[in-house]
Coordinates of C-alpha atoms and ligand atoms in Angstrom, one line a residue:
M1 CA -52.3 -30.6 14.4
T2 CA -56.0 -29.3 12.1
Q3 CA -55.6 -26.1 10.0
T4 CA -58.4 -23.2 10.4
A5 CA -58.2 -19.7 8.5
Y6 CA -60.0 -16.6 8.3
R7 CA -62.2 -15.2 5.0
A8 CA -62.0 -11.6 5.9
Q9 CA -61.1 -7.9 5.4
L10 CA -56.4 -8.1 6.4
L11 CA -53.6 -5.8 7.3
T12 CA -50.4 -6.0 7.5
F13 CA -47.1 -4.3 6.3
N14 CA -44.0 -5.0 5.1
G15 CA -42.6 -1.3 6.2
D16 CA -42.5 2.1 7.6
P17 CA -45.9 3.8 5.9
A18 CA -43.8 7.0 6.0
Q19 CA -41.2 5.4 3.9
S20 CA -42.5 3.9 1.3
S21 CA -45.9 4.1 -0.2
N22 CA -45.9 0.3 -0.3
A23 CA -45.8 -0.2 3.2
A24 CA -48.9 -1.0 4.1
V25 CA -50.4 -4.0 3.1
F26 CA -54.0 -4.2 2.8
N27 CA -57.0 -7.9 1.1
E28 CA -60.2 -6.6 0.8
D29 CA -61.5 -10.1 0.1
G30 CA -58.4 -12.3 2.1
L31 CA -57.4 -15.3 4.0
L32 CA -55.4 -15.4 7.3
I33 CA -54.1 -19.7 7.8
V34 CA -53.0 -20.6 11.3
E35 CA -52.2 -23.8 12.5
N36 CA -49.9 -24.9 15.3
G37 CA -50.4 -21.2 17.0
H38 CA -48.4 -19.1 14.3
V39 CA -49.7 -18.6 10.3
V40 CA -49.2 -20.0 7.8
A41 CA -50.1 -17.6 5.4
S42 CA -52.1 -14.7 4.5
G43 CA -52.1 -12.8 1.2
P44 CA -55.4 -12.7 -1.2
Y45 CA -58.7 -15.4 -0.8
A46 CA -58.8 -16.5 -4.6
A47 CA -54.9 -16.8 -4.4
L48 CA -54.3 -18.9 -0.9
S49 CA -58.1 -20.8 -1.3
K50 CA -56.1 -23.8 -2.5
Q51 CA -53.8 -24.2 0.2
F52 CA -54.9 -24.8 3.1
A53 CA -55.6 -28.8 4.1
P54 CA -57.6 -30.4 3.5
G55 CA -60.4 -30.2 6.5
A56 CA -59.4 -26.6 7.5
H57 CA -62.0 -24.7 9.1
V58 CA -62.5 -21.6 7.8
T59 CA -64.1 -18.6 9.8
E60 CA -66.1 -16.1 7.8
M61 CA -66.5 -13.0 9.3
R62 CA -65.6 -10.8 5.6
D63 CA -67.0 -7.2 7.1
K64 CA -64.6 -7.8 10.2
L65 CA -60.9 -6.4 9.3
I66 CA -58.6 -9.2 10.7
V67 CA -54.6 -7.1 11.5
P68 CA -52.2 -8.0 13.6
G69 CA -52.3 -7.8 18.3
F70 CA -51.8 -4.7 18.7
I71 CA -48.4 -3.4 21.4
D72 CA -48.5 -1.7 24.3
T73 CA -45.0 -1.0 24.5
H74 CA -45.4 0.8 28.1
I75 CA -48.3 0.3 30.1
H76 CA -48.5 0.0 34.6
Y77 CA -50.1 -2.8 35.3
P78 CA -50.3 -1.5 39.5
Q79 CA -52.2 1.4 38.7
T80 CA -55.1 -0.3 36.7
D81 CA -57.5 0.5 39.8
M82 CA -56.6 4.6 40.3
I83 CA -56.5 5.1 36.1
A84 CA -58.0 8.6 36.3
S85 CA -56.7 9.8 39.7
P86 CA -56.9 14.0 39.1
A87 CA -53.2 15.6 40.1
P88 CA -51.6 18.8 39.3
G89 CA -48.8 17.2 37.2
L90 CA -46.4 14.4 37.0
L91 CA -44.6 14.5 40.7
P92 CA -47.9 15.1 42.9
W93 CA -50.2 12.4 41.4
L94 CA -47.2 9.4 42.3
N95 CA -46.8 10.8 45.7
T96 CA -51.0 11.5 45.9
Y97 CA -51.9 8.0 44.2
T98 CA -49.0 5.2 42.8
F99 CA -46.9 4.9 45.4
P100 CA -50.0 4.3 48.5
T101 CA -51.7 2.8 45.1
E102 CA -48.4 0.6 45.2
R103 CA -48.5 -0.6 48.4
R104 CA -51.3 -3.0 47.9
F105 CA -49.1 -4.7 45.7
E106 CA -47.1 -6.2 49.1
D107 CA -50.4 -8.7 49.2
P108 CA -50.1 -11.6 46.3
A109 CA -54.1 -11.6 46.5
Y110 CA -54.1 -8.7 45.1
A111 CA -51.4 -8.4 43.1
R112 CA -53.4 -11.8 41.0
D113 CA -56.9 -10.2 41.6
T114 CA -55.4 -7.5 39.1
A115 CA -52.8 -9.2 37.6
S116 CA -56.2 -10.7 35.9
F117 CA -58.8 -8.3 35.3
F118 CA -55.4 -6.3 33.9
V119 CA -54.7 -9.3 31.0
D120 CA -58.6 -9.2 30.2
E121 CA -58.6 -5.3 29.6
L122 CA -55.4 -5.3 27.9
L123 CA -56.7 -8.4 25.4
A124 CA -60.2 -6.4 25.1
C125 CA -58.7 -4.0 23.3
G126 CA -57.1 -6.0 20.7
T127 CA -53.5 -5.5 22.7
T128 CA -51.2 -8.7 23.1
T129 CA -47.7 -7.9 23.8
A130 CA -47.1 -5.3 25.8
L131 CA -44.3 -3.9 27.5
V132 CA -45.8 -4.2 31.5
Y133 CA -44.4 -2.4 35.3
C134 CA -45.3 -4.0 38.6
T135 CA -44.0 -2.7 41.3
V136 CA -41.2 -3.1 43.6
H137 CA -42.7 -6.1 44.8
K138 CA -41.1 -9.2 43.4
Q139 CA -44.9 -11.8 44.5
S140 CA -46.0 -8.6 41.8
A141 CA -44.3 -9.5 39.3
D142 CA -44.9 -13.8 38.9
A143 CA -48.7 -12.7 39.1
L144 CA -48.3 -11.0 35.6
F145 CA -46.6 -13.8 34.3
A146 CA -48.1 -16.4 35.6
E147 CA -51.5 -14.7 34.4
S148 CA -49.7 -13.9 31.2
E149 CA -48.5 -17.8 31.0
A150 CA -51.9 -19.7 32.0
R151 CA -53.5 -17.2 28.5
N152 CA -50.8 -18.0 26.9
L153 CA -49.7 -14.8 25.6
R154 CA -46.8 -12.7 26.0
M155 CA -45.6 -10.2 27.2
V156 CA -42.8 -8.1 28.2
A157 CA -42.4 -7.4 32.8
G158 CA -41.0 -6.4 35.0
K159 CA -39.8 -6.0 38.5
V160 CA -39.8 -2.0 40.0
L161 CA -36.4 -0.9 40.7
M162 CA -36.5 1.5 43.7
D163 CA -34.1 2.7 46.7
R164 CA -34.5 6.0 47.0
N165 CA -37.1 9.8 46.7
C166 CA -40.1 7.5 47.8
P167 CA -41.7 6.3 50.8
E168 CA -39.6 3.2 52.3
F169 CA -42.4 0.0 52.2
L170 CA -41.2 0.8 49.5
R171 CA -37.8 0.8 48.2
D172 CA -35.1 -2.2 47.4
T173 CA -31.7 -1.2 48.0
A174 CA -29.3 -1.8 45.0
Q175 CA -28.3 -5.4 46.0
S176 CA -31.9 -6.8 46.8
G177 CA -33.2 -5.0 43.4
Y178 CA -30.2 -6.8 41.4
D179 CA -30.7 -10.5 43.2
D180 CA -34.9 -9.7 42.7
S181 CA -34.5 -9.3 39.6
A182 CA -32.0 -11.9 38.8
E183 CA -34.5 -14.7 39.9
L184 CA -36.8 -13.2 38.0
I185 CA -34.8 -13.3 34.6
G186 CA -34.0 -17.1 35.7
R187 CA -37.7 -17.8 36.7
W188 CA -39.3 -16.0 33.7
H189 CA -37.1 -14.5 30.7
N190 CA -37.6 -16.8 27.4
R191 CA -40.6 -19.3 29.4
G192 CA -42.0 -19.7 27.2
R193 CA -43.9 -16.4 25.7
Q194 CA -42.7 -14.7 28.8
M195 CA -39.6 -11.9 28.3
Y196 CA -37.9 -9.7 31.3
A197 CA -37.9 -6.1 31.4
L198 CA -34.7 -4.5 34.1
T199 CA -37.4 -1.6 35.5
P200 CA -35.1 1.6 37.3
R201 CA -38.9 2.8 37.8
F202 CA -36.6 5.8 37.0
A203 CA -33.3 7.9 37.4
P204 CA -34.6 9.9 40.9
T205 CA -36.0 6.5 43.1
S206 CA -32.9 5.3 42.0
T207 CA -29.3 5.9 43.9
E208 CA -26.0 5.8 41.5
A209 CA -25.4 2.3 43.0
Q210 CA -28.8 0.7 42.6
L211 CA -28.2 2.0 38.2
E212 CA -25.0 0.2 38.2
A213 CA -26.1 -3.1 39.7
C214 CA -28.8 -2.6 36.4
G215 CA -25.8 -1.9 34.0
V216 CA -24.1 -5.1 35.7
L217 CA -26.9 -7.3 35.6
A218 CA -27.9 -5.1 31.4
R219 CA -24.5 -6.8 30.4
E220 CA -24.8 -10.2 32.1
H221 CA -28.1 -10.6 29.7
Q222 CA -28.3 -8.6 26.5
D223 CA -31.5 -9.9 25.6
V224 CA -33.7 -8.8 28.6
F225 CA -35.3 -5.6 27.4
I226 CA -35.1 -3.1 30.0
Q227 CA -37.5 -0.2 30.6
S228 CA -38.1 3.4 32.6
H229 CA -39.3 7.3 32.3
V230 CA -37.2 10.3 30.9
A231 CA -37.4 13.7 30.8
E232 CA -41.9 13.5 30.7
N233 CA -41.8 16.4 32.7
T234 CA -40.4 20.2 33.1
D235 CA -40.4 19.8 37.5
E236 CA -39.0 16.2 36.5
V237 CA -35.9 17.2 34.4
K238 CA -34.9 20.0 36.8
W239 CA -34.8 17.7 40.2
V240 CA -32.5 15.0 37.4
A241 CA -30.4 17.7 37.4
D242 CA -30.1 18.6 40.9
L243 CA -30.1 15.2 41.4
F244 CA -27.4 13.7 38.8
P245 CA -24.9 16.9 38.8
G246 CA -22.1 16.8 36.3
H247 CA -23.7 14.8 33.7
R248 CA -24.6 17.0 30.2
S249 CA -28.9 15.1 29.8
Y250 CA -31.3 13.8 31.8
L251 CA -30.2 10.7 28.6
D252 CA -26.6 10.5 29.7
I253 CA -27.2 9.5 32.7
Y254 CA -28.8 5.9 31.6
D255 CA -26.6 6.2 28.9
H256 CA -22.2 6.2 31.9
Y257 CA -25.2 3.4 32.9
G258 CA -24.2 1.2 29.9
L259 CA -29.4 1.1 29.4
L260 CA -29.1 2.7 26.0
R261 CA -29.3 -0.3 23.5
R262 CA -31.3 -2.8 21.4
R263 CA -34.4 -3.8 23.4
A264 CA -33.7 -0.3 26.2
V265 CA -37.2 1.1 26.0
Y266 CA -37.5 4.6 27.7
G267 CA -40.7 6.4 28.2
H268 CA -41.7 9.7 27.4
C269 CA -38.5 11.8 25.9
I270 CA -40.6 15.4 25.6
Y271 CA -37.9 16.6 26.5
L272 CA -35.2 15.4 25.1
D273 CA -32.0 17.1 22.5
G274 CA -30.5 16.4 19.7
E275 CA -27.6 14.8 21.1
D276 CA -29.9 12.5 23.2
R277 CA -32.0 11.6 20.0
R278 CA -29.4 11.0 18.2
R279 CA -27.8 8.3 20.9
M280 CA -31.3 6.6 20.8
A281 CA -31.1 6.8 16.9
E282 CA -27.6 5.0 17.3
T283 CA -27.8 2.3 20.4
G284 CA -31.3 1.3 19.2
A285 CA -33.2 1.8 22.7
V286 CA -36.4 3.1 21.9
A287 CA -38.9 5.8 22.6
S288 CA -42.4 5.3 23.9
H289 CA -44.9 7.9 23.5
C290 CA -47.6 7.8 26.2
P291 CA -50.1 10.1 24.1
T292 CA -53.1 10.6 26.8
S293 CA -51.1 10.4 29.7
N294 CA -48.9 13.3 29.1
L295 CA -52.1 15.5 28.4
F296 CA -53.5 13.8 31.2
L297 CA -51.3 15.2 33.0
G298 CA -50.3 18.2 30.8
S299 CA -46.7 17.0 30.9
G300 CA -46.1 18.0 27.0
L301 CA -45.9 17.4 22.9
F302 CA -43.8 14.6 22.2
D303 CA -42.6 16.0 18.3
F304 CA -42.6 13.3 16.1
D305 CA -40.2 15.8 13.8
A306 CA -37.1 16.1 15.8
A307 CA -37.4 11.5 16.1
G308 CA -37.3 11.6 12.0
E309 CA -34.5 13.6 12.1
A310 CA -33.2 11.7 14.2
G311 CA -33.7 8.6 13.0
M312 CA -34.5 7.0 16.3
P313 CA -37.1 4.2 16.8
V314 CA -40.6 5.5 18.5
A315 CA -44.1 2.7 19.6
L316 CA -46.6 3.9 20.5
A317 CA -47.9 3.3 24.6
T318 CA -51.3 3.9 27.1
D319 CA -48.8 4.3 30.3
V320 CA -51.9 3.8 32.3
G321 CA -52.0 4.8 35.3
G322 CA -51.2 7.7 33.9
G323 CA -52.8 6.9 31.0
T324 CA -56.5 8.0 30.4
S325 CA -57.1 4.8 28.1
F326 CA -56.1 1.2 27.9
S327 CA -56.9 1.5 24.2
M328 CA -54.2 1.3 21.5
L329 CA -57.1 3.6 19.3
Q330 CA -58.2 5.9 21.7
T331 CA -54.1 6.1 21.7
M332 CA -54.1 7.0 18.4
N333 CA -56.7 9.2 18.2
E334 CA -54.1 11.3 20.9
A335 CA -50.7 10.8 19.0
H336 CA -52.8 12.4 15.8
K337 CA -53.6 15.5 18.3
V338 CA -50.2 16.2 20.1
A339 CA -48.7 15.7 16.5
R340 CA -50.9 17.9 14.9
L341 CA -50.1 20.2 17.6
N342 CA -46.2 20.5 16.5
G343 CA -47.1 20.7 12.4
H344 CA -46.6 16.6 12.3
H345 CA -49.4 14.8 10.1
L346 CA -49.3 11.4 11.8
T347 CA -51.3 9.3 9.4
A348 CA -53.0 6.5 10.3
T349 CA -51.6 4.2 9.1
R350 CA -48.4 5.2 10.0
M351 CA -49.5 5.1 13.7
F352 CA -51.1 1.6 13.4
W353 CA -48.3 0.7 12.0
L354 CA -46.5 2.2 15.3
A355 CA -48.3 -0.3 17.6
T356 CA -48.2 -3.2 16.2
A357 CA -44.8 -4.0 12.6
G358 CA -43.2 -0.7 13.8
A359 CA -43.5 -1.8 17.3
A360 CA -42.2 -4.8 17.2
E361 CA -39.4 -4.3 14.9
A362 CA -38.7 -1.3 17.7
L363 CA -39.0 -3.6 20.3
D364 CA -36.6 -6.7 18.3
L365 CA -39.5 -8.9 17.9
G366 CA -40.3 -9.2 14.2
D367 CA -40.1 -12.1 13.1
K368 CA -42.3 -13.4 16.4
V369 CA -45.2 -10.3 16.7
G370 CA -46.3 -7.5 14.9
T371 CA -47.3 -9.0 12.3
L372 CA -48.8 -12.1 9.9
A373 CA -46.5 -12.7 7.7
A374 CA -46.1 -16.9 7.4
G375 CA -43.8 -18.4 10.5
S376 CA -45.5 -15.6 13.2
E377 CA -46.6 -16.2 16.2
A378 CA -49.9 -15.9 15.0
D379 CA -52.1 -13.2 17.9
F380 CA -54.5 -10.6 15.8
V381 CA -56.5 -8.7 16.4
V382 CA -60.2 -9.3 14.5
L383 CA -62.1 -5.3 14.2
D384 CA -65.1 -4.6 13.3
P385 CA -66.1 -0.9 11.0
A386 CA -69.5 -1.6 12.8
G387 CA -69.0 -1.7 16.0
T388 CA -70.9 1.4 17.6
P389 CA -73.7 2.9 15.5
L390 CA -70.8 6.2 14.3
L391 CA -68.8 3.9 13.7
A392 CA -71.4 2.0 11.2
R393 CA -72.6 5.0 9.3
R394 CA -69.3 7.3 9.2
N395 CA -67.5 3.8 7.9
A396 CA -70.6 3.3 5.8
R397 CA -68.4 6.3 3.6
C398 CA -65.2 5.7 3.2
E399 CA -63.6 5.8 0.6
S400 CA -60.2 4.9 1.2
L401 CA -58.2 2.7 3.1
E402 CA -56.6 5.4 5.2
E403 CA -59.7 6.1 5.7
L404 CA -61.6 3.3 7.8
L405 CA -57.6 3.1 9.4
F406 CA -58.7 7.1 11.0
S407 CA -62.4 6.2 12.0
F408 CA -61.4 3.5 14.1
A409 CA -58.3 5.3 14.5
L410 CA -60.5 8.5 15.4
L411 CA -63.8 7.1 17.4
G412 CA -63.0 3.6 18.0
D413 CA -61.6 2.2 21.4
D414 CA -63.1 -1.3 23.0
R415 CA -66.1 -1.6 21.1
A416 CA -64.1 -2.1 18.3
V417 CA -62.4 -5.1 19.3
F418 CA -64.7 -7.8 17.9
E419 CA -63.2 -10.5 19.0
T420 CA -58.6 -10.6 20.3
Y421 CA -56.7 -14.0 18.9
S422 CA -53.4 -15.6 21.1
A423 CA -51.1 -17.5 19.6
G424 CA -53.9 -18.8 17.2
V425 CA -56.6 -19.3 19.8
R426 CA -59.8 -17.2 20.3
V427 CA -59.1 -15.2 23.8
H428 CA -61.0 -12.5 23.8
Q429 CA -65.8 -12.2 22.0
R430 CA -66.8 -8.9 22.6
Y431 CA -70.0 -9.2 25.2
A432 CA -68.5 -12.3 26.1
Q433 CA -68.9 -11.9 29.6
R434 CA -65.7 -11.8 31.4
G435 CA -64.4 -14.7 33.1
A436 CA -66.2 -16.2 30.1
V437 CA -63.6 -17.6 27.4
A438 CA -61.5 -20.1 28.8
P439 CA -58.1 -19.8 30.0
C440 CA -55.7 -21.3 26.3
V441 CA -52.4 -24.0 28.3
A442 CA -49.5 -22.8 26.0
A443 CA -49.7 -24.8 22.7
Ligands
GUN501 N1 -41.9 8.4 36.2 C1 -41.8 7.5 37.3 N2 -42.9 7.2 37.6 C2 -43.8 7.2 36.9 C3 -45.0 6.4 36.2 O1 -45.3 5.8 37.0 N3 -46.3 7.5 35.6 C4 -46.0 8.4 34.9 N4 -46.1 8.0 33.8 N5 -44.1 8.7 34.6 C5 -43.5 7.9 35.9
ZN502 ZN1 -44.9 5.0 32.7

């Protein structure tokens, strides 16, 4: 298979920028060599230019910045059409907009159409991997996986489990949820680049029997993901305490059913205490911080200092449609401000790590995505420092990598994404007609 190469500014990471001042690896004149969907090498152009095979095609984009594809660790694809729906907080928002919208996924054609638009939108924003909530209907997960497989994306998704405290039309049962999840794991987990996530929506919408069944599945399938919500909103936290008396905390319910472990990802994690954070760190469960959602729904402020002190793994997420943007750049923008309000200075360099290698490592996918290191899957984004007139003016005056990344994070969105590549194939081009980029077939 022929090699392709990209001459551009390159950014990748070899660690957490909060721990090491050399964690960000930046090459102002870099070369990324790709073959067979994988990175062959990346580094300084001067050192690598003689390495690529005769006949290799080099794309010159020296005015652009290539970074690993973004990873969104918590997003609801069925909520695409209800993004930006106003409500006075989480619980009314769920009842007024979310549940009626998710009902529409009874219809496989609606699910397919939404999945296609959703994936287009992710790629337009440079997101190449996401942890995706579907609805309670198993065909909603089939639709998302089929769309992702057609474009050869590495995606993690799961059918929502919900057997109480929601409308009758969205309920499964402990047994049917178990059976449907097991069937979907059999059909999709590790098929090409697709991976499954057990998805109990949150403790209030599952009976103890359902959480128990989910724990059994988690033990039977040690390498599947688990995703849920925890401690997002004060009314929710009070409700959970009433529903599950006798547990030390909200998080402790998931712990009790064996749902805290590596590859378990919990959205929000705002109202945790020190003991909860210590358990997250000890088990390797990941806190998925969703700043645009937390601000939009008025949920609260994630505590980066407490997370850091406890050693709790953290990653970033949009949480669309509670979140207000598909863009991980816009998510960084709000993450910076949430941290600021809590007296924590979250650098842009660390936010880019959190959205790429940091997320991949937290999800136990560090050998596959989130990096430009040799051997990894060639998922990357080409960012345009002149993506908007304002970005162009600001970036002309940047004096450091941190300033450049900060400007992308604060001012950037899908207009800053010039191209997106998945497994070495271009899957999005800015300004190309939606649908004009042909779906690729797995290599
Ligand atoms: N908690 C339970 N379900 C949801 C959801 O769909 N979005 C958010 N933000 N929180 C939830
Ligand atoms: Zn959510």
